[in-house]
Coordinates of C-alpha atoms and ligand atoms in Angstrom, one line a residue:
X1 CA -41.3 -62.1 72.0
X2 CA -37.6 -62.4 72.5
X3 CA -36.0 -62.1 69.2
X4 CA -31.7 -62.5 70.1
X5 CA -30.7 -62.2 74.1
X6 CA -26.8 -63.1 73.3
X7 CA -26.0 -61.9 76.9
X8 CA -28.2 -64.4 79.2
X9 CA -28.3 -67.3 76.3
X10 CA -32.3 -66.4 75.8
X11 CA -33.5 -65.9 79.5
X12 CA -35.8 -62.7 79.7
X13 CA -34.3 -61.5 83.0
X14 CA -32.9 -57.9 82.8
X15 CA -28.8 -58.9 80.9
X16 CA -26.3 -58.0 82.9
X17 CA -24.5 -56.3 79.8
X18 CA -25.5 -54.7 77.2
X19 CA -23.7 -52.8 74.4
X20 CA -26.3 -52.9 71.2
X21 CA -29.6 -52.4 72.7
X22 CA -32.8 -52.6 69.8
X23 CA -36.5 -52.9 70.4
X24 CA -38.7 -52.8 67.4
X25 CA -42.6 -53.0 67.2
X26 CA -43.0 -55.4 64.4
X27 CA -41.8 -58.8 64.0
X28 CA -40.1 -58.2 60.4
X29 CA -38.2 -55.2 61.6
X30 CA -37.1 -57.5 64.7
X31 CA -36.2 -59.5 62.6
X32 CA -33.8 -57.9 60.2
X33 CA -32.1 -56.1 63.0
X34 CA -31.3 -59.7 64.7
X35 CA -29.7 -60.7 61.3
X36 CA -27.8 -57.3 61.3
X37 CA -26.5 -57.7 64.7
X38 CA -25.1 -61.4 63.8
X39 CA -23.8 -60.5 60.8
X40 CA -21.5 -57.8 62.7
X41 CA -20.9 -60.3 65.3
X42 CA -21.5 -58.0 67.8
X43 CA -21.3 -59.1 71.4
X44 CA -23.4 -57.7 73.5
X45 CA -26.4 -57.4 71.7
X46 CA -30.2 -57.4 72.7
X47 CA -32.7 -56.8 70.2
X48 CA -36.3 -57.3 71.3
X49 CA -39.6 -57.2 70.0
X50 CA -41.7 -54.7 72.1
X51 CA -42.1 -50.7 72.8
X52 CA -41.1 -48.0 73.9
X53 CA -42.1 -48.1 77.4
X54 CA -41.2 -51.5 77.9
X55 CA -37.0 -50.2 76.2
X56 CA -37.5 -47.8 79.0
X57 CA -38.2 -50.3 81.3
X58 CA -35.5 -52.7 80.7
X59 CA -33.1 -49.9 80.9
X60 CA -33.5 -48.5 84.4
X61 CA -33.0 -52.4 85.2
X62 CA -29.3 -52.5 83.4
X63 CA -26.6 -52.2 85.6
X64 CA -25.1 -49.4 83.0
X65 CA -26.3 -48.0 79.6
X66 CA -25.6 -49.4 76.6
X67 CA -23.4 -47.9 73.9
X68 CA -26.0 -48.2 71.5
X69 CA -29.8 -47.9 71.4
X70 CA -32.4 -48.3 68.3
X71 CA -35.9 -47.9 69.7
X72 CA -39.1 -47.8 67.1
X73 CA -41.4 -44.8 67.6
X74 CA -44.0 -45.9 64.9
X75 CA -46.2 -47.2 67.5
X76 CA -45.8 -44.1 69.5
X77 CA -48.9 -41.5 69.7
X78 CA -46.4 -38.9 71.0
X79 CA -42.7 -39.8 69.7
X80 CA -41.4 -36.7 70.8
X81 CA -42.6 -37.0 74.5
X82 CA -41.8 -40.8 74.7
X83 CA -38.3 -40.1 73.4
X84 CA -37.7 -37.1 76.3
X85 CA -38.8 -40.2 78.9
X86 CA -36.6 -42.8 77.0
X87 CA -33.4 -39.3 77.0
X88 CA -34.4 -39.1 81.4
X89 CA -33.9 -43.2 81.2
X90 CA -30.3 -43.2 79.9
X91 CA -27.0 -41.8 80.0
X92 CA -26.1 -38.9 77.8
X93 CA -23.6 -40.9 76.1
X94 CA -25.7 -43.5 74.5
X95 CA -26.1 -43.2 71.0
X96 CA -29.3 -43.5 69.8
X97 CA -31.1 -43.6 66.7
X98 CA -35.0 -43.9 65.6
X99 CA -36.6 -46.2 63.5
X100 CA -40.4 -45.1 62.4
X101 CA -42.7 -45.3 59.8
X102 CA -43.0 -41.5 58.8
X103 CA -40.6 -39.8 56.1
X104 CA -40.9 -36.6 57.8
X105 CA -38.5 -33.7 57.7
X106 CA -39.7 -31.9 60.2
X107 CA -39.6 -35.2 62.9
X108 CA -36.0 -35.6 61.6
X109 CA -34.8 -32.5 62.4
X110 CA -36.6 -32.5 65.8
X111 CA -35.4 -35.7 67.0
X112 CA -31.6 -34.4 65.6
X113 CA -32.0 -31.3 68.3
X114 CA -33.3 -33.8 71.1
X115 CA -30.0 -35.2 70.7
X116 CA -30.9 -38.7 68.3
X117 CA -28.0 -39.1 66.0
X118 CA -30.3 -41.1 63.1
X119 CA -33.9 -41.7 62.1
X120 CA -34.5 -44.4 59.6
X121 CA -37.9 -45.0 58.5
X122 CA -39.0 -48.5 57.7
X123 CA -38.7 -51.2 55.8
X124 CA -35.8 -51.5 57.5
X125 CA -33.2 -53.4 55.3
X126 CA -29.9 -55.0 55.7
X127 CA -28.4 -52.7 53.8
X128 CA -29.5 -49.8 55.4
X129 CA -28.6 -50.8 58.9
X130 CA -25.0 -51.3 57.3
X131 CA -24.8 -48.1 56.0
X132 CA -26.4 -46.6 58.9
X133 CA -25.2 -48.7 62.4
X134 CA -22.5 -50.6 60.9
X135 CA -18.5 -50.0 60.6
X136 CA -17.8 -46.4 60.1
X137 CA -21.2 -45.1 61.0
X138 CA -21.2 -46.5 64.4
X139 CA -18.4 -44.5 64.9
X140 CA -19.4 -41.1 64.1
X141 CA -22.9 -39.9 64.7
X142 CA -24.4 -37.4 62.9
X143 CA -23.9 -35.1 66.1
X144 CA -23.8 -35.4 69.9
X145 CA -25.7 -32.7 72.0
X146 CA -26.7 -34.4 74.9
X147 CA -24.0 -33.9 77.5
X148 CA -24.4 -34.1 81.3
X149 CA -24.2 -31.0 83.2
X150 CA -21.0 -30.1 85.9
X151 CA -22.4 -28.2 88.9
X152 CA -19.7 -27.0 91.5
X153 CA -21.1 -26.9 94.8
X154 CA -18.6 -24.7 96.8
X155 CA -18.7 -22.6 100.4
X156 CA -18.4 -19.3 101.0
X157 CA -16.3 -19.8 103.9
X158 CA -15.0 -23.1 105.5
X159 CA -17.5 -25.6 107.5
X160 CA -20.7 -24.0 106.7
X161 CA -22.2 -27.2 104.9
X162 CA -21.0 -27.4 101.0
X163 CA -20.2 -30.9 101.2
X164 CA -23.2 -31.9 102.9
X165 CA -25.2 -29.6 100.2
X166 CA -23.2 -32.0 97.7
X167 CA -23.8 -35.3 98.9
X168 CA -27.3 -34.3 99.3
X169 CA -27.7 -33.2 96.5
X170 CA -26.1 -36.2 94.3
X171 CA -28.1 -38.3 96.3
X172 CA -31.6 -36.9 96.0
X173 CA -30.6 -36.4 92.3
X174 CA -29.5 -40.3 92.0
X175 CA -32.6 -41.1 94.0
X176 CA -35.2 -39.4 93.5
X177 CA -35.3 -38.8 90.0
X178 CA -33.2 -41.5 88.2
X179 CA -30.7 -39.4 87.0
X180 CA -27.1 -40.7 86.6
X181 CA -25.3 -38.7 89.1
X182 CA -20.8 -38.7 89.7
X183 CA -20.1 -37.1 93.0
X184 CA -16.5 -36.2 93.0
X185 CA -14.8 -35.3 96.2
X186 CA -11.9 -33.1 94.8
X187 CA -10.7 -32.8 98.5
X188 CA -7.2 -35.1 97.9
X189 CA -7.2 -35.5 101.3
X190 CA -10.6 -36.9 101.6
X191 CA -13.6 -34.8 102.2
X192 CA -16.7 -36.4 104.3
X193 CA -18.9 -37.4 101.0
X194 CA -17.3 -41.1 101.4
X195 CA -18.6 -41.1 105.3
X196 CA -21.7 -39.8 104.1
X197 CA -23.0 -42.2 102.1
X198 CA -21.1 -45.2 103.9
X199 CA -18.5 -46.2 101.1
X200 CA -15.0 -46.1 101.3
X201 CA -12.5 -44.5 99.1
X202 CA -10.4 -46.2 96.4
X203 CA -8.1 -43.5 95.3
X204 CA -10.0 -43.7 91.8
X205 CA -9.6 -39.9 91.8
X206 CA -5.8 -39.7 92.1
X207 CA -5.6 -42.9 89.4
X208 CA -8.4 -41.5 86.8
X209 CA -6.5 -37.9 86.8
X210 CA -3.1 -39.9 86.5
X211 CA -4.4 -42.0 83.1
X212 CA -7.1 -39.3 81.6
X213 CA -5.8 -40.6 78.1
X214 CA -7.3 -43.7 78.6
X215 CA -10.7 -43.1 80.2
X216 CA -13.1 -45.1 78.2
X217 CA -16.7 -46.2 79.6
X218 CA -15.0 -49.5 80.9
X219 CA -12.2 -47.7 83.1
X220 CA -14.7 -45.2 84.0
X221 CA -16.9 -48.1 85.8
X222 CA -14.2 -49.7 86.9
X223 CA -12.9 -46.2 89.0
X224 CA -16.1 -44.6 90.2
X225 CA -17.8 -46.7 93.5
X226 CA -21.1 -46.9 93.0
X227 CA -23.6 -45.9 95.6
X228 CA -26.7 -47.7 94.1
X229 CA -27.4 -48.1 90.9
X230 CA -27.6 -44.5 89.3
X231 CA -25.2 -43.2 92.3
X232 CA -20.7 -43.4 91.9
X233 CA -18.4 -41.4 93.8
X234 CA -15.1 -40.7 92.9
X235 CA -12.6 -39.5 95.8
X236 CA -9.1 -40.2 97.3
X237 CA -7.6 -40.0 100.9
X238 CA -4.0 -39.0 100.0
X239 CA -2.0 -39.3 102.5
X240 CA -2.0 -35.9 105.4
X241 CA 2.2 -34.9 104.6
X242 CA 1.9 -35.2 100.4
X243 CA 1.2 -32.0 99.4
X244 CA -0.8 -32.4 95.9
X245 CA -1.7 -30.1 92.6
X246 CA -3.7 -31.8 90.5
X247 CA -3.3 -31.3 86.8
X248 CA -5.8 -28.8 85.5
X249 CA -6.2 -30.0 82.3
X250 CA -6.7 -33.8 82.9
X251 CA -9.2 -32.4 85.4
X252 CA -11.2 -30.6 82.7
X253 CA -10.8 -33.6 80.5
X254 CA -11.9 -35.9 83.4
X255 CA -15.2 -33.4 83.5
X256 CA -15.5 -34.1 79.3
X257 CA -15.6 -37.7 79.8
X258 CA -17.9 -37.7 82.7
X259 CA -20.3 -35.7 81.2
X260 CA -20.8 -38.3 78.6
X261 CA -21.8 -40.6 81.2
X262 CA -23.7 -38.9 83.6
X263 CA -26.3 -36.3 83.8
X264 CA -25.3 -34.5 86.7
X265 CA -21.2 -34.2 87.7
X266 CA -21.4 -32.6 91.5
X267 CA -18.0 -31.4 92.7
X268 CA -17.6 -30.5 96.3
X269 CA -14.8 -28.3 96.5
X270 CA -13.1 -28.4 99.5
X271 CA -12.2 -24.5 99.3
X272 CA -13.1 -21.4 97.5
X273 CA -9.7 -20.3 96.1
X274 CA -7.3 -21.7 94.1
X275 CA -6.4 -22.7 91.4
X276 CA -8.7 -26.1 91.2
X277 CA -11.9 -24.2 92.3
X278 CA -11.3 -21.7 90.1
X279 CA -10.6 -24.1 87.0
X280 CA -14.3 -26.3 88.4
X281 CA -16.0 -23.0 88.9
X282 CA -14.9 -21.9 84.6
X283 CA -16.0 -25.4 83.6
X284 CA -19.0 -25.2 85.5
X285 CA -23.0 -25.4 84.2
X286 CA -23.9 -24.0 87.3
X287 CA -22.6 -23.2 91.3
X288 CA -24.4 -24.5 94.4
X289 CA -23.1 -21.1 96.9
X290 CA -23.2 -22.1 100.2
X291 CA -23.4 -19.6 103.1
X292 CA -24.1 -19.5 106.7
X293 CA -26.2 -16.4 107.7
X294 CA -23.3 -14.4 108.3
X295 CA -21.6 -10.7 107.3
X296 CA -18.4 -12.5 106.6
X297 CA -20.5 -15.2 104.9
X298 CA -22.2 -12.4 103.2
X299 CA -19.2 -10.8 102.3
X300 CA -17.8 -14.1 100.9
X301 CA -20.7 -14.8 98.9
X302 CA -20.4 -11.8 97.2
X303 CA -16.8 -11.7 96.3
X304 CA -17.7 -15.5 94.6
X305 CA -21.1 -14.2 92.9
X306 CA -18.1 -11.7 91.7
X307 CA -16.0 -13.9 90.6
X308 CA -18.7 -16.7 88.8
X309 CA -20.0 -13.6 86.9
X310 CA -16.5 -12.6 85.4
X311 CA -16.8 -15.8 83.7
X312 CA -17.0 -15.5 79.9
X313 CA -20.2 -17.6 79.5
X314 CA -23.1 -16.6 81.6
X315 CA -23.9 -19.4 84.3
X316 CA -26.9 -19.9 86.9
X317 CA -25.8 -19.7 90.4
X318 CA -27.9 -21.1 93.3
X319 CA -27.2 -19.6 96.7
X320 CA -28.0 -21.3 99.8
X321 CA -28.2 -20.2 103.4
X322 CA -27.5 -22.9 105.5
X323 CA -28.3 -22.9 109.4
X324 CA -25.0 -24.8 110.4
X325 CA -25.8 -23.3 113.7
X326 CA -28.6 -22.8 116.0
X327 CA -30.2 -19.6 115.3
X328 CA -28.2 -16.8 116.9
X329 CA -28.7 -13.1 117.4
X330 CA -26.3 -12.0 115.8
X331 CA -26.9 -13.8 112.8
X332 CA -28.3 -12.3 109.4
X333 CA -31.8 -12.8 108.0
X334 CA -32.3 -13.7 104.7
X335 CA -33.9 -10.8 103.6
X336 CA -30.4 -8.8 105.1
X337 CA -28.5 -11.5 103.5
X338 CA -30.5 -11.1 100.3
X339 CA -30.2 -7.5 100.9
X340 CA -26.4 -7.1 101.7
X341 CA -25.4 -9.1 98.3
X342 CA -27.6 -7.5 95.8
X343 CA -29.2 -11.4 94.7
X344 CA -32.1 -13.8 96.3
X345 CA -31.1 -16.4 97.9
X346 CA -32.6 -19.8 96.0
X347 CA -33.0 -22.2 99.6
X348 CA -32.7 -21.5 103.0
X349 CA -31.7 -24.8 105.2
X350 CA -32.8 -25.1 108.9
X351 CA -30.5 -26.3 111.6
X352 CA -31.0 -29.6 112.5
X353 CA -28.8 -30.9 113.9
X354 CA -30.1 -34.5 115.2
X355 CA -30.0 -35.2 111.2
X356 CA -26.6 -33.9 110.1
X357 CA -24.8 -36.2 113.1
X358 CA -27.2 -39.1 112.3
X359 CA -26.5 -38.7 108.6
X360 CA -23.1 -38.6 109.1
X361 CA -22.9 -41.7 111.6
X362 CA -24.7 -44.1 109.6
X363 CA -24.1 -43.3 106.1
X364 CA -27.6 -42.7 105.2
X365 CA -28.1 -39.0 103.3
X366 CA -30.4 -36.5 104.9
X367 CA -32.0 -35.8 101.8
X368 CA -33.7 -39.8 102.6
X369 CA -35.2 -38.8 105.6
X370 CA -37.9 -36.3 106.2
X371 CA -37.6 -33.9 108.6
X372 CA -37.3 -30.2 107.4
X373 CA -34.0 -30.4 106.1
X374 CA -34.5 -33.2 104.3
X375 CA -37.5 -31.4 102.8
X376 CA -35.3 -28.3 101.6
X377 CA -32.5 -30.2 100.8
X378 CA -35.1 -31.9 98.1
X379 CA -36.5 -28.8 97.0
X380 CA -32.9 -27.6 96.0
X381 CA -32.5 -30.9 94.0
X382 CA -35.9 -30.0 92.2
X383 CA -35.0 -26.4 91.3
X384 CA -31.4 -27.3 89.9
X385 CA -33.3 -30.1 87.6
X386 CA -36.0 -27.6 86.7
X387 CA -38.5 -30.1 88.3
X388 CA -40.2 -27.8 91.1
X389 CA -43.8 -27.6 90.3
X390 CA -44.4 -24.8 93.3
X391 CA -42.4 -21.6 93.3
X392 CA -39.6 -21.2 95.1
X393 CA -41.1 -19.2 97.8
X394 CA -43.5 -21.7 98.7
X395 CA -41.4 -24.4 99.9
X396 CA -38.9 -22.3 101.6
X397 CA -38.5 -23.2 105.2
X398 CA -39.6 -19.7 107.5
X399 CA -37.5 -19.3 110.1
X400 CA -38.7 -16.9 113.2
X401 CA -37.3 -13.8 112.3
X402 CA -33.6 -12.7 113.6
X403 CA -34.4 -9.5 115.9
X404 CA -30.7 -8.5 116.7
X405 CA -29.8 -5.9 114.0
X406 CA -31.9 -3.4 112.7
X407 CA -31.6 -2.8 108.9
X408 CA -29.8 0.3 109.6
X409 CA -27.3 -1.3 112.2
X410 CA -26.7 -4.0 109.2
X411 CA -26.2 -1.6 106.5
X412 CA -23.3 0.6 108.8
X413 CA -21.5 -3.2 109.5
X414 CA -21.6 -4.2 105.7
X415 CA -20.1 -0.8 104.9
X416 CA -17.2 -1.4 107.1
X417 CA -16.9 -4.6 106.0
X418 CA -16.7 -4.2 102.4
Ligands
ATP501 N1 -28.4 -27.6 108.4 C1 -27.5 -28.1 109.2 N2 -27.9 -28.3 110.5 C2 -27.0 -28.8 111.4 N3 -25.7 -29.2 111.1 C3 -25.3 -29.1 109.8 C4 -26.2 -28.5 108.8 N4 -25.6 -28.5 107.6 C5 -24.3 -29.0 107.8 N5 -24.2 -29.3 109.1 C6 -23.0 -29.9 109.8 O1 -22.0 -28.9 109.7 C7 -20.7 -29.5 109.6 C8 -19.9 -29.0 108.4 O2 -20.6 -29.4 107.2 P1 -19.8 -29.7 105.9 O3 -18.6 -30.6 106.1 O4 -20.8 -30.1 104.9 O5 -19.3 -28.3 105.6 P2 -18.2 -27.8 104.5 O6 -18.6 -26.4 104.1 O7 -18.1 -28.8 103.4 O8 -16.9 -27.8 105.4 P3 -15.3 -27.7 104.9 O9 -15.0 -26.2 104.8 O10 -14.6 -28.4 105.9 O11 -15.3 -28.4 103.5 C9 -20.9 -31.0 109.5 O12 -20.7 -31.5 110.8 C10 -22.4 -31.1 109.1 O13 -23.0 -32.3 109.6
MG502 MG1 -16.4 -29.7 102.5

C-alpha cells in the first residue's frame, strides 16, 4: 500500500526523485515514519509499505539514489545477505539505516561494518526518528565505510589498447552487473572513450576540477553525461595549442567525491608518466596494466609494476596482454611475458580487429557483443569485481603458440634490454 509518494502526487510509477527513501513491513511503522517525514517537511520523500526486495526493486528504477534510505529487515530470513543485495543496489553514498524487531548487539555491530550508519529496533516512535533521522543526526552518521573504488587503467606504452580496456571495462561494469560506474577520460585533449560509447563531450572535466569546492551530488549529476542509467563519463576536448596541468589536489578531491557516488571510478590515463598518472596511480584501489606482447612492452610493464609497488599502501594490479596486432613472430608469449617480468599476467585479449573498428564506428562497446574479445574483455570485468566463478585460467583466450624466439634467444634480448 502506498503510504506518502510526495514526488508523483500518489502515482505508484518509479518517482523521478527521490531524497528520503523508507519502506517498512508493517502498517504502524509506515505509518509513523509518514508523520516523521511531514513533520520535517521534507521534500522528496517516499515512504512505502513493502520489503526489502521490492526497496531494491524500486531503486534500480530511480534515475539516481537517494540521500537517504530506511529499509525494515524484520521480515527478512537472512538480513545480512538481503542488506549486501540492497549495498550492490545503491550508491556508496546513500546513508542508510535499519529498522528491525531484534535488540541484538551482535546484528548491530554487523550491519555498522557492512557500512549501515543506524539500526533502530521497533516500535518505532516519533521521537526516536527525531533523535535518530532528524536535524543534526541526518547530518552525521555514526560512520561511513562504504566508498567506491578508483581503478587506473593505464598502458605500458602508447596505442596498445588502455582506453579501449577502460571503456570496456566501465561499460561491462555499468552493464552487466548494475554497478554505478564514472569513466573519466583524463586525456584534456580528449581521449576516444567519448567516441566509444557514442556521446559527446561537455568539458565537465575541465569545469568540475575548476569548482571542486562546490561538488555536491547535484553538480555532480549535472557534470557527468550519462551513458545509461548506471553509466556517466566525465571528459573534455581542450582545445590542440592550450597546453594544460591540472591541479593535483582538486583531482584527488574530485576522486573523494566520486567515490561517494559511484562504485567503480575508471580513469584512462592517456600516458604513463607524469605527474597526473603518477598522482591517479597513488590514489588508486587498483591498476588495469595494459601491454602488447612486446620486450619493450615487457620492459614497460615492469618499470610500472615498479613503480605501483613503491607505493606506501599495497594495491592489486591486473596486467593485460592485449593483441593490438595480428599475431606476429616476433612477438612475446605470455608465458615469456609472464616470464620476463617476474608476475602472471591476469587476461590475455585476442586481436580482433573487425570489433575494435566496429566498436569505435558506432559507439557501441565491445564488451556488448560476443565474439572472443568481448568474452575476455568480460572476464576482466568479473575478476576486478571478484565475481569470476571459474579460475582465471579457464576463461583465458589460448592463442597458437609464438614459435619465433626460443626461451633462451628471449632471455639474451631481455638482458640487453634491461
Ligand atoms: N584486441 C584488439 N584487437 C584489435 N584492435 C584493438 C584491440 N584493442 C585495441 N585495439 C585498437 O587499437 C587502437 C589503440 O587502442 P586504444 O586507443 O585503446 O589504445 P591506448 O593505449 O589508449 O592508446 P593511447 O596511447 O593513444 O592512449 C584502437 O584503434 C583500438 O580500436
Ligand atoms: Mg588512450
Amino acid at each position: 500500500m502506498l503510504i506518502r509518494d510526495a514526488m508523483t502526487g500518489g502515482g505508484r510509477a518509479a518517482p523521478r526523485n527521490v531524497e528520503f527513501m523508507a519502506y517498512l513491513v508493517d502498517a504502524d511503522s509506515a505509518q509513523v515514519m509518514e508523520r516523521f517525514t511531514v513533520e520535517q517537511m521534507m521534500p522528496h520523500a517516499l515512504v512505502r509499505q513493502g520489503s526489502m526486495d521490492e526497496a531494491i526493486a524500486l531503486l534500480g528504477q530511480l534515475d539516481r539514489p537517494p540521500e537517504r534510505l530506511v529499509v525494515d529487515i524484520s521480515a527478512s530470513s537472512m538480513p545480512l545477505s538481503d542488506l549486501a543485495r540492497l549495498a550492490d543496489a545503491c550508491a556508496p553514498s546513500v546513508s542508510v539505516v535499519v529498522i528491525g524487531d531484534r535488540n541484538d548487539v551482535g546484528l548491530f555491530r554487523e550491519l555498522l561494518r557492512m557500512g549501515v550508519d543506524d539500526y533502530l529496533s521497533k516500535p518505532l516512535t516519533a521521537e526516536l526518528l527525531r533523535r535518530t533521522l532528524g536535524g543534526q543526526a541526518a547530518a552525521e552518521p555514526v560512520q561511513q565505510v562504504r566508498t567506491g573504488k578508483l581503478v587506473a587503467c593505464v598502458g605500458a606504452r602508447g596505442g596498445v589498447g588502455a582506453s579501449t580496456v577502460a571503456v570496456n571495462l566501465a561499460w561491462a561494469l555499468a552493464n552487466r552487473q548494475q554497478r554505478r560506474v564514472a569513466l573519466i577520460d583524463l586525456d584534456p585533449h580528449g581521449g576516444p572513450a567519448n567516441v566509444l560509447l557514442g556521446v559527446r563531450s561537455n568539458e565537465g572535466l575541465t569545469d568540475v576540477l575548476k569548482n571542486v569546492n562546490r561538488l555536491d551530488p547535484h553538480y555532480v549529476n549535472r557534470t557527468l553525461v550519462p551513458v545509461g542509467p548506471h553509466l556517466s563519463v566525465l571528459s573534455s576536448e581542450m582545445d590542440f595549442t592550450a597546453g594544460t596541468q591540472p591541479d593535483l589536489m582538486a583531482l584527488q578531491r574530485l576522486f573523494g567525491e566520486l567515490k561517494k557516488h559511484f562504485h567503480y571510478i575508471i580513469a584512462d590515463l592517456p600516458d604513463r608518466a607524469g605527474p597526473v598518472s603518477q598522482c591517479v596511480i597513488e590514489a588508486a584501489q587498483t591498476t588495469v596494466l595494459v601491454s602488447d606482447p612486446s620486450v619493450y612492452g615487457a620492459r614497460e610493464s615492469a618499470r610500472l609494476i615498479r613503480l605501483a609497488e613503491n607505493r606506501d599502501v599495497a594495491m592489486p594490479l591486473a596486467l593485460v596482454i592485449n593483441h593490438t596486432h595480428p599475431e606476429g613472430k616476433a612477438e612475446l608469449t605470455v608465458r615469456d611475458f609472464e616470464e620476463a617480468i617476474g608476475r602472471k599476467v591476469s587476461q590475455e585479449l585476442p586481436h580482433d580487429n573487425e570489433a575494435a573498428v566496429e566498436a569505435e564506428n558506432l559507439g557501441a562497446p565491445i564488451v556488448g557483443g560476443k565474439g572472443p574479445l568481448a568474452q575476455a574483455l568480460l572476464a576482466l570485468s568479473l575478476d576486478l569485481s571478484g565475481r569470476r566463478a571459474e579460475p582465471a585460467a579457464a576463461l583465458t583466450i589460448r592463442l597458437p603458440p609464438l614459435l619465433a624466439h626460443t626461451m633462451q634467444g628471449l632471455s639474451g634480448l631481455w638482458k640487453r634490454l634491461t
